Amino acid sequence: MTSLAVAFLAIAGLATTRTSAAWTDQVAVTAVVSAGYWDDNPFAGVITTEVQGVAIAVESVVQGQRPCAVVTITTDSAAPLAWSLRLDTTVPPFAGLTLADVSVTPGSAVADGDSLLVTGRGAGGSVVAGTPATVRICVPAA
């Protein structure tokens, strides 16, 4: 009986002994990412134009807690060109969004299949060489 008590105490003592050491080996880790932006500009390639002679530059900014794209529309044409932008609603940051979810200033948007079609209004509805148009497109905060 005494040897059984000594064995029990020895095992109990081992269970509460702790050691620590620094991990210094290199480890290769593979992980699956289900959501996130790995590009500095989540709008790059998601906002496009199909208008010949019109170029766009897309800058990503944060307005309050909402991600916004500031799109500058330019042309080399001496004649005014009406512009339009297409927002792909099948990929982030527009994935699954509807017209009610997107704010366009100045301009307006209409649903067009798997995208939203943004056009300008009034004097900002066309561009001419030396006079770019700027549009701010914001989405709800994540």
mmCIF file of C-alpha atoms in Angstrom:
data_model
loop_
_atom_site.group_PDB
_atom_site.id
_atom_site.type_symbol
_atom_site.label_atom_id
_atom_site.label_comp_id
_atom_site.label_asym_id
_atom_site.label_seq_id
_atom_site.Cartn_x
_atom_site.Cartn_y
_atom_site.Cartn_z
ATOM 1 C CA MET A 1 0.000 0.000 0.000
ATOM 2 C CA THR A 2 2.864 2.352 0.809
ATOM 3 C CA SER A 3 4.496 1.809 -2.563
ATOM 4 C CA LEU A 4 1.164 2.533 -4.248
ATOM 5 C CA ALA A 5 0.865 5.869 -2.383
ATOM 6 C CA VAL A 6 4.472 6.793 -3.281
ATOM 7 C CA ALA A 7 3.815 5.948 -6.956
ATOM 8 C CA PHE A 8 0.618 8.020 -6.924
ATOM 9 C CA LEU A 9 2.418 11.011 -5.386
ATOM 10 C CA ALA A 10 5.257 10.669 -7.902
ATOM 11 C CA ILE A 11 2.827 10.655 -10.824
ATOM 12 C CA ALA A 12 0.864 13.577 -9.375
ATOM 13 C CA GLY A 13 4.102 15.505 -8.939
ATOM 14 C CA LEU A 14 5.070 14.908 -12.562
ATOM 15 C CA ALA A 15 1.695 16.131 -13.772
ATOM 16 C CA THR A 16 2.202 19.574 -12.200
ATOM 17 C CA THR A 17 5.804 20.096 -13.289
ATOM 18 C CA ARG A 18 6.096 22.645 -16.081
ATOM 19 C CA THR A 19 8.984 23.515 -18.347
ATOM 20 C CA SER A 20 9.320 26.121 -21.049
ATOM 21 C CA ALA A 21 11.690 26.824 -23.914
ATOM 22 C CA ALA A 22 11.902 29.204 -26.849
ATOM 23 C CA TRP A 23 10.930 27.782 -30.238
ATOM 24 C CA THR A 24 13.744 28.625 -32.639
ATOM 25 C CA ASP A 25 13.100 26.279 -35.585
ATOM 26 C CA GLN A 26 11.693 27.628 -38.833
ATOM 27 C CA VAL A 27 8.216 26.399 -39.661
ATOM 28 C CA ALA A 28 6.425 26.408 -43.028
ATOM 29 C CA VAL A 29 2.746 27.260 -42.615
ATOM 30 C CA THR A 30 -0.051 26.941 -45.152
ATOM 31 C CA ALA A 31 -3.389 28.620 -44.498
ATOM 32 C CA VAL A 32 -6.650 29.111 -46.359
ATOM 33 C CA VAL A 33 -8.052 32.640 -46.479
ATOM 34 C CA SER A 34 -11.771 32.992 -46.923
ATOM 35 C CA ALA A 35 -12.028 36.778 -46.969
ATOM 36 C CA GLY A 36 -9.779 39.801 -47.108
ATOM 37 C CA TYR A 37 -8.068 42.253 -49.359
ATOM 38 C CA TRP A 38 -4.503 41.393 -50.262
ATOM 39 C CA ASP A 39 -4.190 44.245 -52.742
ATOM 40 C CA ASP A 40 -3.598 47.814 -51.589
ATOM 41 C CA ASN A 41 -6.499 48.889 -53.796
ATOM 42 C CA PRO A 42 -9.517 46.557 -53.531
ATOM 43 C CA PHE A 43 -11.158 48.386 -56.466
ATOM 44 C CA ALA A 44 -8.344 47.677 -58.953
ATOM 45 C CA GLY A 45 -9.764 45.694 -61.869
ATOM 46 C CA VAL A 46 -13.274 45.766 -60.374
ATOM 47 C CA ILE A 47 -14.114 49.205 -61.793
ATOM 48 C CA THR A 48 -13.635 49.364 -65.566
ATOM 49 C CA THR A 49 -14.670 51.451 -68.545
ATOM 50 C CA GLU A 50 -15.601 50.252 -72.003
ATOM 51 C CA VAL A 51 -15.670 53.709 -73.616
ATOM 52 C CA GLN A 52 -13.118 54.095 -76.414
ATOM 53 C CA GLY A 53 -10.785 57.053 -75.844
ATOM 54 C CA VAL A 54 -11.519 57.285 -72.113
ATOM 55 C CA ALA A 55 -9.023 56.268 -69.427
ATOM 56 C CA ILE A 56 -9.644 55.837 -65.712
ATOM 57 C CA ALA A 57 -7.441 55.998 -62.629
ATOM 58 C CA VAL A 58 -8.861 54.415 -59.470
ATOM 59 C CA GLU A 59 -7.704 55.446 -56.012
ATOM 60 C CA SER A 60 -8.839 53.617 -52.880
ATOM 61 C CA VAL A 61 -9.728 55.744 -49.853
ATOM 62 C CA VAL A 62 -11.695 55.405 -46.627
ATOM 63 C CA GLN A 63 -14.576 57.778 -45.925
ATOM 64 C CA GLY A 64 -15.678 57.374 -42.310
ATOM 65 C CA GLN A 65 -15.853 53.600 -41.982
ATOM 66 C CA ARG A 66 -16.685 52.973 -45.654
ATOM 67 C CA PRO A 67 -14.266 51.954 -48.401
ATOM 68 C CA CYS A 68 -14.541 54.355 -51.333
ATOM 69 C CA ALA A 69 -13.040 54.518 -54.794
ATOM 70 C CA VAL A 70 -12.173 57.880 -56.265
ATOM 71 C CA VAL A 71 -12.227 57.450 -60.037
ATOM 72 C CA THR A 72 -10.643 60.068 -62.271
ATOM 73 C CA ILE A 73 -11.868 59.870 -65.875
ATOM 74 C CA THR A 74 -9.714 61.450 -68.590
ATOM 75 C CA THR A 75 -9.387 61.635 -72.357
ATOM 76 C CA ASP A 76 -7.118 63.120 -75.002
ATOM 77 C CA SER A 77 -10.120 63.890 -77.200
ATOM 78 C CA ALA A 78 -10.836 67.508 -78.128
ATOM 79 C CA ALA A 79 -14.508 66.540 -78.558
ATOM 80 C CA PRO A 80 -16.503 65.731 -75.393
ATOM 81 C CA LEU A 81 -16.900 62.004 -74.741
ATOM 82 C CA ALA A 82 -19.677 60.579 -72.558
ATOM 83 C CA TRP A 83 -18.169 58.170 -70.057
ATOM 84 C CA SER A 84 -19.432 55.158 -68.139
ATOM 85 C CA LEU A 85 -17.984 52.851 -65.518
ATOM 86 C CA ARG A 86 -18.836 49.225 -64.854
ATOM 87 C CA LEU A 87 -18.722 47.892 -61.274
ATOM 88 C CA ASP A 88 -18.441 44.085 -61.132
ATOM 89 C CA THR A 89 -20.875 42.875 -58.446
ATOM 90 C CA THR A 90 -19.583 39.289 -58.493
ATOM 91 C CA VAL A 91 -16.280 40.061 -56.720
ATOM 92 C CA PRO A 92 -15.286 42.059 -53.610
ATOM 93 C CA PRO A 93 -15.713 44.805 -52.645
ATOM 94 C CA PHE A 94 -18.970 44.974 -54.662
ATOM 95 C CA ALA A 95 -19.856 41.267 -54.329
ATOM 96 C CA GLY A 96 -23.582 40.877 -53.777
ATOM 97 C CA LEU A 97 -24.270 44.616 -53.540
ATOM 98 C CA THR A 98 -27.280 46.266 -55.148
ATOM 99 C CA LEU A 99 -28.034 49.833 -56.185
ATOM 100 C CA ALA A 100 -29.272 50.585 -52.671
ATOM 101 C CA ASP A 101 -25.857 49.614 -51.234
ATOM 102 C CA VAL A 102 -23.663 51.850 -53.403
ATOM 103 C CA SER A 103 -23.281 55.607 -53.181
ATOM 104 C CA VAL A 104 -22.172 57.438 -56.370
ATOM 105 C CA THR A 105 -21.252 61.148 -56.223
ATOM 106 C CA PRO A 106 -21.764 62.806 -58.679
ATOM 107 C CA GLY A 107 -23.455 60.434 -61.043
ATOM 108 C CA SER A 108 -25.975 57.666 -61.080
ATOM 109 C CA ALA A 109 -25.939 53.893 -61.336
ATOM 110 C CA VAL A 110 -28.243 51.299 -62.869
ATOM 111 C CA ALA A 111 -28.238 47.530 -62.509
ATOM 112 C CA ASP A 112 -26.907 45.799 -65.620
ATOM 113 C CA GLY A 113 -26.688 42.005 -65.252
ATOM 114 C CA ASP A 114 -23.837 41.116 -62.893
ATOM 115 C CA SER A 115 -22.674 44.713 -62.719
ATOM 116 C CA LEU A 116 -23.700 48.247 -61.958
ATOM 117 C CA LEU A 117 -23.337 50.785 -64.745
ATOM 118 C CA VAL A 118 -22.298 54.244 -63.497
ATOM 119 C CA THR A 119 -22.674 57.351 -65.670
ATOM 120 C CA GLY A 120 -22.123 61.027 -65.041
ATOM 121 C CA ARG A 121 -24.711 63.768 -64.771
ATOM 122 C CA GLY A 122 -24.824 67.238 -66.219
ATOM 123 C CA ALA A 123 -21.473 68.871 -66.913
ATOM 124 C CA GLY A 124 -19.670 65.860 -65.363
ATOM 125 C CA GLY A 125 -21.335 63.438 -67.744
ATOM 126 C CA SER A 126 -18.653 63.846 -70.388
ATOM 127 C CA VAL A 127 -14.925 64.501 -70.470
ATOM 128 C CA VAL A 128 -12.746 66.486 -72.833
ATOM 129 C CA ALA A 129 -8.965 66.840 -73.023
ATOM 130 C CA GLY A 130 -7.731 68.854 -70.043
ATOM 131 C CA THR A 131 -11.017 68.603 -68.118
ATOM 132 C CA PRO A 132 -11.257 65.294 -66.235
ATOM 133 C CA ALA A 133 -14.311 64.102 -64.329
ATOM 134 C CA THR A 134 -14.032 62.696 -60.790
ATOM 135 C CA VAL A 135 -16.517 60.289 -59.247
ATOM 136 C CA ARG A 136 -16.586 58.915 -55.693
ATOM 137 C CA ILE A 137 -18.089 55.430 -55.315
ATOM 138 C CA CYS A 138 -18.589 54.178 -51.757
ATOM 139 C CA VAL A 139 -19.739 50.832 -50.395
ATOM 140 C CA PRO A 140 -21.058 49.961 -46.931
ATOM 141 C CA ALA A 141 -18.530 49.359 -44.182
ATOM 142 C CA ALA A 142 -17.616 45.710 -43.735
#
